[in-house]
PDB file of C-alpha atoms in Angstrom:
ATOM      1  CA  MET A  24      79.808 129.496  90.453  1.00 46.00           C
ATOM      2  CA  SER A  25      82.400 132.235  89.959  1.00 48.00           C
ATOM      3  CA  THR A  26      85.491 132.446  92.170  1.00 50.00           C
ATOM      4  CA  ARG A  27      84.289 135.773  93.549  1.00 50.00           C
ATOM      5  CA  ARG A  28      80.896 134.275  94.447  1.00 47.00           C
ATOM      6  CA  ARG A  29      82.512 131.242  96.180  1.00 49.00           C
ATOM      7  CA  GLU A  30      84.741 133.539  98.239  1.00 52.00           C
ATOM      8  CA  THR A  31      81.744 135.622  99.298  1.00 49.00           C
ATOM      9  CA  VAL A  32      79.783 132.512 100.293  1.00 51.00           C
ATOM     10  CA  LEU A  33      82.694 131.074 102.294  1.00 58.00           C
ATOM     11  CA  THR A  34      83.487 134.390 103.971  1.00 60.00           C
ATOM     12  CA  GLY A  35      79.840 134.787 104.988  1.00 64.00           C
ATOM     13  CA  CYS A  36      79.750 131.369 106.712  1.00 72.00           C
ATOM     14  CA  GLY A  37      81.835 132.067 109.788  1.00 71.00           C
ATOM     15  CA  PRO A  38      80.998 133.951 112.948  1.00 78.00           C
ATOM     16  CA  PRO A  39      82.054 137.603 113.205  1.00 78.00           C
ATOM     17  CA  GLY A  40      85.793 137.879 113.791  1.00 77.00           C
ATOM     18  CA  THR A  41      86.680 134.693 111.893  1.00 76.00           C
ATOM     19  CA  ASP A  42      90.334 134.820 110.849  1.00 77.00           C
ATOM     20  CA  TRP A  43      90.148 133.792 107.198  1.00 75.00           C
ATOM     21  CA  ASP A  44      93.953 133.546 107.003  1.00 76.00           C
ATOM     22  CA  ARG A  45      94.028 130.645 109.460  1.00 81.00           C
ATOM     23  CA  LEU A  46      91.521 128.131 108.122  1.00 91.00           C
ATOM     24  CA  GLY A  47      91.984 124.455 108.817  1.00 95.00           C
ATOM     25  CA  MET A  48      90.139 121.469 107.420  1.00 97.00           C
ATOM     26  CA  PHE A  49      89.983 117.816 108.435  1.00 98.00           C
ATOM     27  CA  GLY A  50      88.090 114.675 107.585  1.00 98.00           C
ATOM     28  CA  HIS A  51      87.965 110.901 107.809  1.00 97.00           C
ATOM     29  CA  SER A  52      88.300 108.458 104.911  1.00 96.00           C
ATOM     30  CA  ALA A  53      86.946 110.164 101.776  1.00 96.00           C
ATOM     31  CA  GLY A  54      86.538 113.279 103.940  1.00 97.00           C
ATOM     32  CA  GLY A  55      90.245 113.179 104.761  1.00 98.00           C
ATOM     33  CA  PHE A  56      91.082 112.833 101.071  1.00 97.00           C
ATOM     34  CA  THR A  57      88.752 115.789 100.448  1.00 97.00           C
ATOM     35  CA  ALA A  58      90.376 117.941 103.168  1.00 98.00           C
ATOM     36  CA  LEU A  59      93.846 117.531 101.651  1.00 98.00           C
ATOM     37  CA  GLN A  60      92.586 117.889  98.065  1.00 97.00           C
ATOM     38  CA  VAL A  61      90.728 121.118  98.906  1.00 97.00           C
ATOM     39  CA  MET A  62      93.863 122.446 100.605  1.00 97.00           C
ATOM     40  CA  HIS A  63      95.815 121.610  97.443  1.00 97.00           C
ATOM     41  CA  ASP A  64      93.260 123.433  95.297  1.00 97.00           C
ATOM     42  CA  ASP A  65      92.388 126.373  97.579  1.00 94.00           C
ATOM     43  CA  ARG A  66      95.097 128.620  99.045  1.00 92.00           C
ATOM     44  CA  ARG A  67      92.750 129.762 101.822  1.00 91.00           C
ATOM     45  CA  ILE A  68      93.183 126.450 103.642  1.00 95.00           C
ATOM     46  CA  ALA A  69      96.323 126.893 105.764  1.00 96.00           C
ATOM     47  CA  ALA A  70      96.506 123.383 107.264  1.00 97.00           C
ATOM     48  CA  ALA A  71      94.618 120.107 106.831  1.00 98.00           C
ATOM     49  CA  ALA A  72      94.354 116.684 108.454  1.00 98.00           C
ATOM     50  CA  ASP A  73      93.413 113.302 106.993  1.00 98.00           C
ATOM     51  CA  PHE A  74      92.196 110.567 109.328  1.00 98.00           C
ATOM     52  CA  ASP A  75      92.747 107.246 107.541  1.00 97.00           C
ATOM     53  CA  GLY A  76      91.830 108.406 104.035  1.00 96.00           C
ATOM     54  CA  VAL A  77      93.695 107.034 101.027  1.00 96.00           C
ATOM     55  CA  LEU A  78      94.748 109.707  98.500  1.00 97.00           C
ATOM     56  CA  ALA A  79      94.303 107.596  95.383  1.00 96.00           C
ATOM     57  CA  HIS A  80      91.478 105.953  93.538  1.00 93.00           C
ATOM     58  CA  ALA A  81      92.192 102.434  94.799  1.00 90.00           C
ATOM     59  CA  GLN A  82      90.338  99.421  96.189  1.00 85.00           C
ATOM     60  CA  GLU A  83      92.729  98.777  99.096  1.00 87.00           C
ATOM     61  CA  ASP A  84      94.952 101.065 101.154  1.00 89.00           C
ATOM     62  CA  SER A  85      98.008  99.159  99.931  1.00 89.00           C
ATOM     63  CA  ASP A  86      97.114  99.571  96.212  1.00 89.00           C
ATOM     64  CA  SER A  87      98.915 102.263  94.247  1.00 88.00           C
ATOM     65  CA  GLY A  88      95.772 103.030  92.269  1.00 90.00           C
ATOM     66  CA  TYR A  89      95.463 106.320  90.415  1.00 95.00           C
ATOM     67  CA  LEU A  90      97.015 109.071  92.492  1.00 96.00           C
ATOM     68  CA  SER A  91      94.977 112.166  93.238  1.00 97.00           C
ATOM     69  CA  SER A  92      96.544 115.482  92.245  1.00 97.00           C
ATOM     70  CA  VAL A  93      97.279 116.241  95.907  1.00 98.00           C
ATOM     71  CA  ALA A  94      99.324 113.027  96.231  1.00 97.00           C
ATOM     72  CA  ALA A  95     100.990 113.437  92.834  1.00 97.00           C
ATOM     73  CA  GLU A  96     101.892 117.122  93.280  1.00 98.00           C
ATOM     74  CA  GLY A  97     102.160 117.440  97.068  1.00 98.00           C
ATOM     75  CA  LEU A  98     101.370 120.292  99.437  1.00 98.00           C
ATOM     76  CA  ASP A  99     103.245 123.440 100.383  1.00 97.00           C
ATOM     77  CA  ARG A 100     101.447 123.948 103.713  1.00 97.00           C
ATOM     78  CA  PRO A 101     101.267 121.820 106.900  1.00 96.00           C
ATOM     79  CA  PHE A 102      99.351 118.558 106.814  1.00 97.00           C
ATOM     80  CA  LEU A 103      98.644 115.682 109.190  1.00 97.00           C
ATOM     81  CA  LEU A 104      98.078 112.025 108.324  1.00 97.00           C
ATOM     82  CA  VAL A 105      96.583 109.808 111.056  1.00 97.00           C
ATOM     83  CA  GLY A 106      96.240 106.112 110.299  1.00 97.00           C
ATOM     84  CA  LYS A 107      94.769 103.019 111.824  1.00 96.00           C
ATOM     85  CA  ASP A 108      97.122 100.481 113.381  1.00 95.00           C
ATOM     86  CA  GLY A 109      99.767  99.468 110.831  1.00 94.00           C
ATOM     87  CA  LYS A 110      98.985 102.258 108.378  1.00 95.00           C
ATOM     88  CA  ASP A 111     101.901 104.552 107.543  1.00 95.00           C
ATOM     89  CA  LEU A 112     104.095 105.638 104.645  1.00 96.00           C
ATOM     90  CA  SER A 113     105.417 102.116 104.096  1.00 94.00           C
ATOM     91  CA  THR A 114     101.944 100.580 103.748  1.00 95.00           C
ATOM     92  CA  VAL A 115      99.982 103.296 101.906  1.00 96.00           C
ATOM     93  CA  PRO A 116     101.552 104.250  98.540  1.00 96.00           C
ATOM     94  CA  SER A 117      99.424 107.393  98.131  1.00 97.00           C
ATOM     95  CA  TRP A 118     100.556 108.725 101.537  1.00 97.00           C
ATOM     96  CA  ASN A 119     104.156 108.017 100.582  1.00 96.00           C
ATOM     97  CA  ALA A 120     103.684 109.896  97.289  1.00 97.00           C
ATOM     98  CA  LEU A 121     102.189 112.892  99.116  1.00 97.00           C
ATOM     99  CA  TRP A 122     105.078 112.914 101.581  1.00 96.00           C
ATOM    100  CA  ARG A 123     107.740 112.729  98.844  1.00 96.00           C
ATOM    101  CA  HIS A 124     106.142 115.452  96.699  1.00 97.00           C
ATOM    102  CA  SER A 125     105.334 117.926  99.482  1.00 97.00           C
ATOM    103  CA  ARG A 126     107.277 120.999 100.536  1.00 96.00           C
ATOM    104  CA  GLY A 127     104.928 121.674 103.445  1.00 95.00           C
ATOM    105  CA  ARG A 128     105.555 120.286 106.906  1.00 93.00           C
ATOM    106  CA  GLY A 129     104.089 116.801 107.091  1.00 95.00           C
ATOM    107  CA  GLU A 130     103.212 115.031 110.313  1.00 94.00           C
ATOM    108  CA  GLY A 131     102.256 111.377 110.471  1.00 96.00           C
ATOM    109  CA  LEU A 132     100.742 109.404 113.328  1.00 95.00           C
ATOM    110  CA  THR A 133      99.450 105.884 113.820  1.00 95.00           C
ATOM    111  CA  LEU A 134      96.851 105.092 116.473  1.00 96.00           C
ATOM    112  CA  ARG A 135      97.714 101.650 117.816  1.00 96.00           C
ATOM    113  CA  GLY A 136      94.721  99.373 118.202  1.00 97.00           C
ATOM    114  CA  ALA A 137      92.610 101.412 115.768  1.00 97.00           C
ATOM    115  CA  GLN A 138      90.632 100.267 112.727  1.00 97.00           C
ATOM    116  CA  HIS A 139      89.168 102.415 109.948  1.00 96.00           C
ATOM    117  CA  ALA A 140      85.845 102.949 111.769  1.00 95.00           C
ATOM    118  CA  THR A 141      87.636 104.021 114.969  1.00 96.00           C
ATOM    119  CA  TYR A 142      87.468 107.598 113.636  1.00 96.00           C
ATOM    120  CA  THR A 143      83.669 107.550 113.238  1.00 95.00           C
ATOM    121  CA  ASP A 144      80.552 107.482 115.413  1.00 93.00           C
ATOM    122  CA  ALA A 145      80.766 103.679 115.167  1.00 94.00           C
ATOM    123  CA  GLU A 146      83.427 103.895 117.887  1.00 92.00           C
ATOM    124  CA  ALA A 147      80.752 104.916 120.379  1.00 91.00           C
ATOM    125  CA  MET A 148      77.850 102.842 118.996  1.00 94.00           C
ATOM    126  CA  ILE A 149      79.211  99.425 118.041  1.00 94.00           C
ATOM    127  CA  PRO A 150      80.075  98.157 121.547  1.00 94.00           C
ATOM    128  CA  GLY A 151      76.517  98.793 122.784  1.00 94.00           C
ATOM    129  CA  ILE A 152      74.921  97.349 119.653  1.00 95.00           C
ATOM    130  CA  ALA A 153      77.146  94.273 119.909  1.00 95.00           C
ATOM    131  CA  ARG A 154      76.142  93.772 123.563  1.00 95.00           C
ATOM    132  CA  GLN A 155      72.422  94.097 122.754  1.00 96.00           C
ATOM    133  CA  LEU A 156      72.682  91.649 119.857  1.00 97.00           C
ATOM    134  CA  GLY A 157      75.004  89.239 121.650  1.00 97.00           C
ATOM    135  CA  LEU A 158      77.698  89.612 118.978  1.00 96.00           C
ATOM    136  CA  PRO A 159      81.173  88.262 119.690  1.00 96.00           C
ATOM    137  CA  ARG A 160      84.060  90.556 120.670  1.00 94.00           C
ATOM    138  CA  ARG A 161      85.691  89.666 117.335  1.00 95.00           C
ATOM    139  CA  THR A 162      82.943  91.619 115.530  1.00 93.00           C
ATOM    140  CA  VAL A 163      83.654  94.720 117.601  1.00 94.00           C
ATOM    141  CA  VAL A 164      87.430  94.422 117.100  1.00 95.00           C
ATOM    142  CA  GLU A 165      87.073  93.956 113.316  1.00 94.00           C
ATOM    143  CA  ASN A 166      85.111  97.200 113.135  1.00 93.00           C
ATOM    144  CA  ILE A 167      86.638  99.553 115.693  1.00 95.00           C
ATOM    145  CA  GLY A 168      89.831  97.833 116.837  1.00 96.00           C
ATOM    146  CA  THR A 169      91.127  97.040 120.297  1.00 96.00           C
ATOM    147  CA  ILE A 170      91.621 100.562 121.664  1.00 95.00           C
ATOM    148  CA  ALA A 171      88.956 101.531 124.215  1.00 94.00           C
ATOM    149  CA  PRO A 172      86.364 103.818 122.555  1.00 93.00           C
ATOM    150  CA  GLY A 173      86.688 106.660 125.072  1.00 93.00           C
ATOM    151  CA  ARG A 174      90.471 106.524 124.884  1.00 94.00           C
ATOM    152  CA  ALA A 175      90.390 106.548 121.064  1.00 95.00           C
ATOM    153  CA  THR A 176      88.102 109.563 120.911  1.00 94.00           C
ATOM    154  CA  THR A 177      90.203 111.480 123.448  1.00 94.00           C
ATOM    155  CA  ALA A 178      93.428 110.681 121.569  1.00 95.00           C
ATOM    156  CA  GLU A 179      91.926 111.671 118.191  1.00 95.00           C
ATOM    157  CA  ARG A 180      90.704 114.999 119.544  1.00 94.00           C
ATOM    158  CA  ALA A 181      94.069 115.684 121.194  1.00 93.00           C
ATOM    159  CA  CYS A 182      95.963 114.921 117.948  1.00 94.00           C
ATOM    160  CA  LEU A 183      93.781 117.251 115.912  1.00 95.00           C
ATOM    161  CA  ALA A 184      93.758 120.064 118.480  1.00 93.00           C
ATOM    162  CA  ALA A 185      97.545 119.888 118.924  1.00 93.00           C
ATOM    163  CA  PHE A 186      98.110 119.941 115.153  1.00 94.00           C
ATOM    164  CA  PHE A 187      95.883 122.984 114.567  1.00 94.00           C
ATOM    165  CA  ASP A 188      97.268 124.735 117.661  1.00 93.00           C
ATOM    166  CA  ARG A 189     100.811 124.335 116.288  1.00 92.00           C
ATOM    167  CA  ARG A 190     100.089 125.038 112.635  1.00 93.00           C
ATOM    168  CA  LEU A 191      97.347 127.679 112.802  1.00 93.00           C
ATOM    169  CA  ARG A 192      97.916 129.354 116.160  1.00 91.00           C
ATOM    170  CA  GLY A 193     101.694 129.000 116.517  1.00 90.00           C
ATOM    171  CA  ARG A 194     101.364 127.381 119.957  1.00 90.00           C
ATOM    172  CA  THR A 195     103.513 124.633 121.392  1.00 84.00           C
ATOM    173  CA  GLY A 196     102.389 121.981 123.791  1.00 73.00           C
ATOM    174  CA  GLU A 197     103.045 118.701 125.495  1.00 67.00           C
ATOM    175  CA  ALA A 198     104.193 115.849 123.244  1.00 61.00           C
ATOM    176  CA  LEU A 199     101.267 113.523 122.482  1.00 68.00           C
ATOM    177  CA  PRO A 200     103.106 110.227 123.087  1.00 60.00           C
ATOM    178  CA  ASP A 201     103.678 111.370 126.665  1.00 74.00           C
ATOM    179  CA  ARG A 202      99.906 111.573 127.236  1.00 84.00           C
ATOM    180  CA  PHE A 203      98.829 108.951 124.720  1.00 90.00           C
ATOM    181  CA  PRO A 204     101.220 106.016 124.291  1.00 91.00           C
ATOM    182  CA  GLU A 205      98.774 104.638 121.688  1.00 93.00           C
ATOM    183  CA  VAL A 206      99.724 107.510 119.363  1.00 94.00           C
ATOM    184  CA  ARG A 207     102.956 106.818 117.526  1.00 93.00           C
ATOM    185  CA  PRO A 208     104.727 109.077 115.033  1.00 93.00           C
ATOM    186  CA  PHE A 209     105.518 107.459 111.714  1.00 90.00           C
ATOM    187  CA  SER A 210     108.787 105.585 111.999  1.00 75.00           C
ATOM    188  CA  ARG A 211     111.857 107.434 110.759  1.00 56.00           C
ATOM    189  CA  ARG A 212     112.811 104.397 108.680  1.00 52.00           C
ATOM    190  CA  ASN A 213     109.601 104.537 106.630  1.00 50.00           C
ATOM    191  CA  ARG A 214     109.518 108.254 105.916  1.00 49.00           C
ATOM    192  CA  SER A 215     111.632 110.482 103.826  1.00 53.00           C
ATOM    193  CA  GLU A 216     111.418 114.154 104.697  1.00 53.00           C
ATOM    194  CA  PRO A 217     109.129 116.215 102.498  1.00 51.00           C
ATOM    195  CA  HIS A 218     110.836 118.577 100.097  1.00 46.00           C
ATOM    196  CA  ARG A 219     111.364 121.982 101.711  1.00 43.00           C
TER     197      ARG A 219
END
């Protein structure tokens, strides 16, 4: 498909009045990788968020693997990384590479008590399924973590809305850790500032 055709298709997708200069994109896992990669490849994406998606072709989060071009080359626009408990720049080499190579404003958050599936519909479904099947609490925790499902969903939505409000709408708001102590910014000791 030609570039002109893709632009016409994308432009025709939104409701009337869509501001095509303030597009944001987000995703979870491979969808998070995709959101940042598309932003890298398409200047129309002004900001993007990745919920717990590794930016390399790797088996484990902690593996260096083969870096994606977004991680190897970085971003020049705002991005957000949100990880499960214990996931940050010191534990995910591809996130660290993105951070080091980027000139855009990076934000990094960890959701304490979260697991990889916390950011999916499993968060709402697994507790009920586990109760019906008589599965042990350990099974629930291994899948969705220890954070209460409703609290996790509310915190995730607040993180994403605050990020896009700041980066696409130029708004400021209440600091998330004040409302959500489970949300922690990446530690200063494990992050080097992105290139400006």
